[in-house]
Coordinates of C-alpha atoms in Angstrom, one line a residue:
Chain P
S1 CA 84.9 111.1 86.3
Q2 CA 89.3 111.3 87.4
T3 CA 90.9 110.1 84.6
I4 CA 95.1 110.0 84.7
H5 CA 97.3 110.2 82.4
Q6 CA 101.4 109.3 82.1
W7 CA 103.4 109.3 79.4
P8 CA 105.4 108.0 77.5
A9 CA 104.2 104.1 78.6
T10 CA 107.9 102.5 78.0
L11 CA 111.4 104.4 77.0
V12 CA 115.3 103.3 76.5
Q13 CA 117.4 105.6 77.6
P14 CA 121.0 105.8 77.4
V15 CA 123.2 106.9 80.3
G16 CA 123.8 110.7 80.6
S17 CA 120.9 111.6 78.8
P18 CA 117.9 113.4 80.1
L19 CA 114.7 112.5 80.8
S20 CA 111.2 114.0 80.9
L21 CA 108.3 111.7 82.0
E22 CA 104.8 114.1 82.1
C23 CA 101.7 113.3 84.2
T24 CA 98.6 115.4 84.2
V25 CA 94.9 114.6 85.8
E26 CA 91.9 115.5 84.7
G27 CA 88.2 115.5 86.8
T28 CA 89.3 117.3 89.3
S29 CA 90.8 120.3 90.9
N30 CA 93.6 120.9 93.4
P31 CA 95.2 116.7 93.4
N32 CA 97.8 116.2 95.6
L33 CA 100.4 114.4 93.6
Y34 CA 103.3 111.9 93.4
W35 CA 105.7 110.4 91.6
Y36 CA 107.2 107.0 93.0
R37 CA 110.0 104.1 91.3
Q38 CA 109.2 100.5 91.6
A39 CA 112.7 99.5 90.7
A40 CA 112.1 95.2 89.5
G41 CA 110.5 93.4 92.5
R42 CA 110.8 96.0 94.8
G43 CA 108.1 98.2 96.0
L44 CA 107.4 102.0 95.4
Q45 CA 109.7 104.6 96.3
L46 CA 108.2 108.3 96.9
L47 CA 110.5 110.7 94.9
F48 CA 108.1 113.7 94.8
Y49 CA 104.7 114.9 96.1
S50 CA 103.3 118.0 95.7
V51 CA 99.9 119.8 97.6
G52 CA 99.9 122.5 95.0
I53 CA 101.3 124.7 92.4
G54 CA 105.1 124.7 92.5
Q55 CA 105.2 123.1 96.5
I56 CA 107.2 119.9 95.4
S57 CA 108.4 118.3 98.5
S58 CA 111.7 115.4 97.7
E59 CA 112.3 112.6 99.2
V60 CA 115.5 110.8 97.8
P61 CA 116.9 111.4 94.4
Q62 CA 119.8 113.5 93.7
N63 CA 119.3 113.3 90.2
L64 CA 115.5 114.2 89.0
S65 CA 113.8 116.9 90.1
A66 CA 110.3 117.7 89.4
S67 CA 107.9 120.3 89.1
R68 CA 104.4 121.3 88.7
P69 CA 103.7 123.8 86.4
Q70 CA 100.2 124.0 86.5
D71 CA 97.4 122.3 89.3
R72 CA 96.7 118.9 87.5
Q73 CA 100.2 118.9 85.6
F74 CA 103.2 116.9 87.1
I75 CA 106.6 116.5 85.2
L76 CA 109.6 114.4 86.2
S77 CA 112.4 115.4 84.9
S78 CA 116.7 114.6 85.3
K79 CA 119.4 116.1 83.6
K80 CA 121.4 113.0 83.3
L81 CA 120.2 109.4 83.7
L82 CA 122.1 106.8 85.7
L83 CA 121.8 103.2 85.4
S84 CA 120.4 103.1 88.9
D85 CA 117.3 105.2 87.4
S86 CA 115.9 102.3 85.5
G87 CA 112.5 101.1 86.8
F88 CA 109.1 101.7 86.7
Y89 CA 107.8 105.3 87.0
L90 CA 104.5 105.8 88.5
C91 CA 102.4 109.0 88.7
A92 CA 99.4 109.1 91.1
W93 CA 97.0 111.7 92.6
S94 CA 94.4 111.8 95.6
G95 CA 91.3 114.0 96.4
L96 CA 90.4 115.9 99.0
I97 CA 87.6 116.0 101.0
R98 CA 86.1 118.3 104.2
G99 CA 89.7 120.0 103.0
G100 CA 91.6 117.3 104.1
N101 CA 93.9 114.8 102.0
T102 CA 92.2 111.5 101.9
G103 CA 95.1 109.5 100.8
E104 CA 94.0 107.4 98.3
L105 CA 96.1 107.3 95.5
F106 CA 94.7 106.7 92.3
F107 CA 97.8 105.3 89.9
G108 CA 98.4 105.9 86.1
E109 CA 99.5 103.3 83.9
G110 CA 103.1 103.8 84.6
S111 CA 106.5 104.6 82.3
R112 CA 108.9 101.8 81.9
L113 CA 112.5 103.4 81.8
T114 CA 115.5 101.1 80.9
V115 CA 118.8 103.2 81.2
L116 CA 121.5 101.1 79.3
Chain K
Q1 CA 113.2 106.5 109.0
K2 CA 109.5 106.6 109.0
E3 CA 109.2 103.2 107.5
V4 CA 106.2 100.6 106.6
E5 CA 107.1 96.7 106.8
Q6 CA 105.1 93.7 105.0
N7 CA 106.4 89.8 105.1
S8 CA 107.9 89.3 101.4
G9 CA 106.2 86.6 101.1
P10 CA 104.9 84.1 98.7
L11 CA 101.8 83.4 100.7
S12 CA 100.3 81.0 99.7
V13 CA 96.5 80.2 100.4
P14 CA 94.1 77.4 99.0
E15 CA 91.3 78.4 96.9
G16 CA 87.9 79.1 99.8
A17 CA 90.4 80.0 102.5
I18 CA 91.1 83.2 104.0
A19 CA 93.8 85.4 103.3
S20 CA 95.8 87.1 105.8
L21 CA 97.9 90.0 105.4
N22 CA 99.8 91.7 107.8
C23 CA 101.5 95.1 108.3
T24 CA 103.6 97.2 110.7
Y25 CA 104.5 101.2 110.3
S26 CA 107.3 102.9 112.3
D27 CA 105.6 106.7 112.6
R28 CA 103.5 107.0 115.4
V29 CA 102.2 110.9 113.9
S30 CA 100.9 108.5 110.5
Q31 CA 96.8 108.4 110.4
S32 CA 95.5 107.0 107.1
F33 CA 96.9 103.4 106.2
F34 CA 95.8 101.5 102.4
W35 CA 96.2 98.2 100.9
Y36 CA 96.9 97.8 97.1
R37 CA 96.9 95.5 94.8
Q38 CA 99.0 94.8 92.2
Y39 CA 99.0 92.0 89.2
S40 CA 102.6 91.7 87.6
G41 CA 103.4 94.8 85.3
K42 CA 100.3 96.6 86.3
S43 CA 100.2 99.8 88.2
P44 CA 98.6 99.5 92.5
E45 CA 94.8 99.9 93.1
L46 CA 93.4 100.6 95.9
I47 CA 91.5 98.0 97.7
M48 CA 90.7 99.8 100.9
S49 CA 91.4 102.6 103.2
I50 CA 90.8 102.6 107.2
Y51 CA 91.4 105.8 109.1
S52 CA 90.5 104.8 112.6
N53 CA 91.2 101.6 115.1
G54 CA 88.8 98.6 114.6
D55 CA 87.6 96.8 111.4
K56 CA 86.4 98.0 108.0
E57 CA 84.7 95.6 105.6
D58 CA 84.2 96.2 101.9
G59 CA 82.3 92.9 100.3
R60 CA 85.4 90.0 100.3
F61 CA 87.8 92.6 101.8
T62 CA 88.3 93.7 105.6
A63 CA 91.2 95.8 106.8
Q64 CA 92.0 96.2 110.9
L65 CA 94.0 98.4 112.4
N66 CA 95.1 98.9 115.8
K67 CA 97.3 102.5 116.3
A68 CA 98.5 101.4 119.8
S69 CA 100.7 98.6 117.8
Q70 CA 100.9 100.0 115.2
Y71 CA 99.6 97.4 113.4
V72 CA 97.3 97.0 109.8
S73 CA 95.9 93.8 108.5
L74 CA 94.0 92.5 105.1
L75 CA 92.2 89.7 105.3
I76 CA 90.4 88.0 102.5
R77 CA 87.1 85.5 103.0
D78 CA 86.9 83.2 100.1
S79 CA 89.9 83.9 97.8
Q80 CA 90.2 83.3 94.6
P81 CA 92.8 82.7 91.8
S82 CA 92.0 86.1 90.6
D83 CA 93.5 87.6 93.9
S84 CA 96.6 86.5 93.4
A85 CA 99.2 89.4 93.2
T86 CA 101.2 90.9 95.4
Y87 CA 99.5 93.5 98.1
L88 CA 100.5 96.8 98.9
C89 CA 100.3 98.6 102.8
A90 CA 100.8 102.2 103.0
A91 CA 100.7 105.2 105.2
M92 CA 99.9 108.4 105.2
N93 CA 100.9 111.2 107.7
R94 CA 99.9 114.6 108.5
D95 CA 102.4 115.9 105.8
D96 CA 100.6 113.8 103.4
K97 CA 103.1 112.0 102.9
I98 CA 102.7 108.3 101.8
I99 CA 104.8 105.6 102.2
F100 CA 104.6 101.8 101.2
G101 CA 105.8 98.6 101.8
K102 CA 107.7 96.8 99.6
G103 CA 104.5 94.4 99.5
T104 CA 103.7 90.4 99.9
R105 CA 102.7 88.0 97.4
L106 CA 100.2 86.0 98.0
H107 CA 99.2 83.1 95.3
I108 CA 96.0 81.9 95.8
L109 CA 96.5 77.6 95.3
P110 CA 93.3 76.1 92.7

């Protein structure tokens, strides 16, 4: 069966410090991978998504970046955090059926980031 | 800006009644639609996916899609207190981009 691991679960970081969140998927190959952020009481904001190794689509943030060094690994990074980066970060994967993306997302447990 | 819109609620429904959740989307090229349930402090979990016009039933849940009206809904029959959560509607376009609405908070009243 497929599983998704995301870490760290919680972190408190000062403004201007770097960030690295990691996500790995097991039990499937060539998944689509997604990073979302959810600010307190808000909806899910799409940050990045990837349909394959080295293929990253960026949606919104200027100070965040994503990389996909391996098929089932997705990393979210920042060189300098802002206060507005605080939130609940969620990694998710979706699989393929008959060559097409099902779009059905399976989420990790999330990483709760507080920037002070 | 392609968007998915939901009423934020809260929507209060008596236990045992039908809860009706609605969603509209602006991107006509969206092809696939999804409903997720999210409990407070937890990750969203998939309830239903729907890809073609009409109704799709799974247990107490029924998803309805009307592409002409750009409208998706979720019905929950025989609502239970455990159904109290935030329900997120999502749409996927041909580039595999998946956008969520802000969610509707549902309260089932015992």
